[in-house]
Coordinates of C-alpha atoms in Angstrom, one line a residue:
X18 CA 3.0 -18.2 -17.9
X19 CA 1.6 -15.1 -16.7
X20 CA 3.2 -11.8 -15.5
X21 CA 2.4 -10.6 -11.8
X22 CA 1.8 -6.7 -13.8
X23 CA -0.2 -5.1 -10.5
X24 CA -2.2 -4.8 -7.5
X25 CA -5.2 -2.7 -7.3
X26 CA -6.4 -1.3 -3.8
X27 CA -10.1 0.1 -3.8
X28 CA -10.3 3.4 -1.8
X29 CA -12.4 6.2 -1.1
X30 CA -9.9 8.9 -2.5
X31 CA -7.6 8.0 -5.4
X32 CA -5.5 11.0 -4.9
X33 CA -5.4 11.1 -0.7
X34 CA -4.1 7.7 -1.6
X35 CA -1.1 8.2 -4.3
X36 CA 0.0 11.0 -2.3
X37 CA 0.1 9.3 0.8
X38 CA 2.7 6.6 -1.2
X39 CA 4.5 9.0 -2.8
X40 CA 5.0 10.8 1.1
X41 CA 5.6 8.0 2.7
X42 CA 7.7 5.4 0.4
X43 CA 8.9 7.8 -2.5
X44 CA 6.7 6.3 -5.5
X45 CA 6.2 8.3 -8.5
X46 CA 2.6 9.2 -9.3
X47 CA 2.4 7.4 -12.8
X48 CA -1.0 8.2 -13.7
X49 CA -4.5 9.5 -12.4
X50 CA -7.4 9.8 -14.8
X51 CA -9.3 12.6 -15.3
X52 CA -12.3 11.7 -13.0
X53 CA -9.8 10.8 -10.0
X54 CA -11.4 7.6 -10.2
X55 CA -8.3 6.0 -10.7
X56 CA -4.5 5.9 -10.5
X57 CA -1.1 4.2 -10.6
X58 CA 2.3 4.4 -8.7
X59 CA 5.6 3.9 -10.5
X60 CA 7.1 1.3 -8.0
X61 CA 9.2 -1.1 -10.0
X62 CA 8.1 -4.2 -11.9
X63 CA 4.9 -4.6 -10.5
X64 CA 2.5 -1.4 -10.7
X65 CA 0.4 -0.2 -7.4
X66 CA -3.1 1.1 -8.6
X67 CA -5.8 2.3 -6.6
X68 CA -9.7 2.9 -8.1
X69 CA -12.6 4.9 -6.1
X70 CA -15.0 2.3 -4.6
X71 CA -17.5 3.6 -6.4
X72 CA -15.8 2.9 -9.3
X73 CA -14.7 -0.5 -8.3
X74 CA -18.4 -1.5 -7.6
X75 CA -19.3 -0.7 -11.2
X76 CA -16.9 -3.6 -12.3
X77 CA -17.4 -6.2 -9.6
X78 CA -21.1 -7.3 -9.6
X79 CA -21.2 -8.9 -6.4
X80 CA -20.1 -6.6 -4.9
X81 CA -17.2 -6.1 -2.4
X82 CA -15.9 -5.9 1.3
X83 CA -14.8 -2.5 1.9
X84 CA -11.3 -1.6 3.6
X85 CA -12.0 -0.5 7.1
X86 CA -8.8 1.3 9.2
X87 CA -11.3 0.8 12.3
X88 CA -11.5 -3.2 11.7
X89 CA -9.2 -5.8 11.6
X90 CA -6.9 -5.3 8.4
X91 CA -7.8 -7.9 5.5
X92 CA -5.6 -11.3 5.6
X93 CA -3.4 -9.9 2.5
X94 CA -0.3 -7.7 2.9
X95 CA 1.5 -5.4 0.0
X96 CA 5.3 -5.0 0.8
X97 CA 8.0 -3.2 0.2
X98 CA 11.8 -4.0 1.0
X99 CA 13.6 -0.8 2.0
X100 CA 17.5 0.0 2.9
X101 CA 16.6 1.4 6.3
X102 CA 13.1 -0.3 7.5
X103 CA 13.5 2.2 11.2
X104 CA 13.3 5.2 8.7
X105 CA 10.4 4.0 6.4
X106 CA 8.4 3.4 9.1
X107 CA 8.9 6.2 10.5
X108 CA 8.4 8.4 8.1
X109 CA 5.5 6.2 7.1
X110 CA 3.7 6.9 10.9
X111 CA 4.6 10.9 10.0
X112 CA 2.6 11.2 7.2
X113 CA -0.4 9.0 8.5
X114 CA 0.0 5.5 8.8
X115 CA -1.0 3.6 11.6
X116 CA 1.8 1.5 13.8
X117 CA 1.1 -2.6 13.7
X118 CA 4.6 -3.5 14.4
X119 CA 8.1 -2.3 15.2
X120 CA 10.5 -2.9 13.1
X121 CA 12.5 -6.0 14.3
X122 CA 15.2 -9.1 12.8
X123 CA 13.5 -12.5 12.3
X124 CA 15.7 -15.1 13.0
X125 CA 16.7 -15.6 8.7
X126 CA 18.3 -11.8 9.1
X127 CA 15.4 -10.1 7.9
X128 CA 14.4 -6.8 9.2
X129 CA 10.3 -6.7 9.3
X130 CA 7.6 -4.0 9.9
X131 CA 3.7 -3.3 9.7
X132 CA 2.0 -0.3 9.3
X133 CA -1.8 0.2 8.1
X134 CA -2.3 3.2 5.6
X135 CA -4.6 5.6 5.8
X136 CA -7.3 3.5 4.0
X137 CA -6.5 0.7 6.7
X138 CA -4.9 -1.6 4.1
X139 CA -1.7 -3.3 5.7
X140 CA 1.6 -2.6 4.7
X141 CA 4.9 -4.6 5.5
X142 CA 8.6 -2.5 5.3
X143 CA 11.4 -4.9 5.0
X144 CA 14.7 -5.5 4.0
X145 CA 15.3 -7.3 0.9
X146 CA 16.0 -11.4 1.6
X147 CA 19.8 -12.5 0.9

């Protein structure tokens, strides 16, 4: 079986990005090498890296399609479950996300938001499920 260990998000600015996390969701900068060409959040079990596209182009042949905030976001999400989603998101839109969707209670009990990050990547805050 294998183990889920993290999520990589390629963006222009390694650092930009890890701070904006740490502002807005209160991760713990875990790592950035040397070149700022690559860094990791503490946020749990799973780990939240980010690499400079440059970088990420040197080790995807093909190449890639690049995060735009000014285009529709990608069909993937990260998310993370919160005590207080009205807070997160707030605080999130303060230090320079972009509002997709008010927080609000699905019909399961479920409080759900959207926000896009600075690098346009969306982001859900939610309470944990029961």
């Amino acid at each position: 079986m294998a183990n889920f260990a993290y999520t990589i998000l390629y963006v222009k600015d390694v650092a930009a990005s890890i701070e904006f996390y740490e502002k807005a969701f209160g991760f713990q900068r875990k790592f950035i090498s040397p070149d700022n060409d690559y860094g990791e959040l503490s946020t749990g079990t799973t780990t939240l890296s980010f690499a400079q596209t440059a970088l990420a182009k040197t080790n995807i042949p093909g190449g890639f399609i690049e995060s735009d905030p000014a285009a529709k976001p990608f069909a993937f999400e990260i998310g993370f479950t919160v005590d207080n989603v009205e807070e997160v998101f707030q605080k999130a839109l303060t230090v320079g996300a972009t509002r997709v969707s008010e927080p609000k209670t699905k019909p399961w009990g479920q409080t759900v938001s959207y926000v896009r990050d600075p690098n346009g990547f969306l982001v859900e805050i939610c309470t944990a499920m029961e």
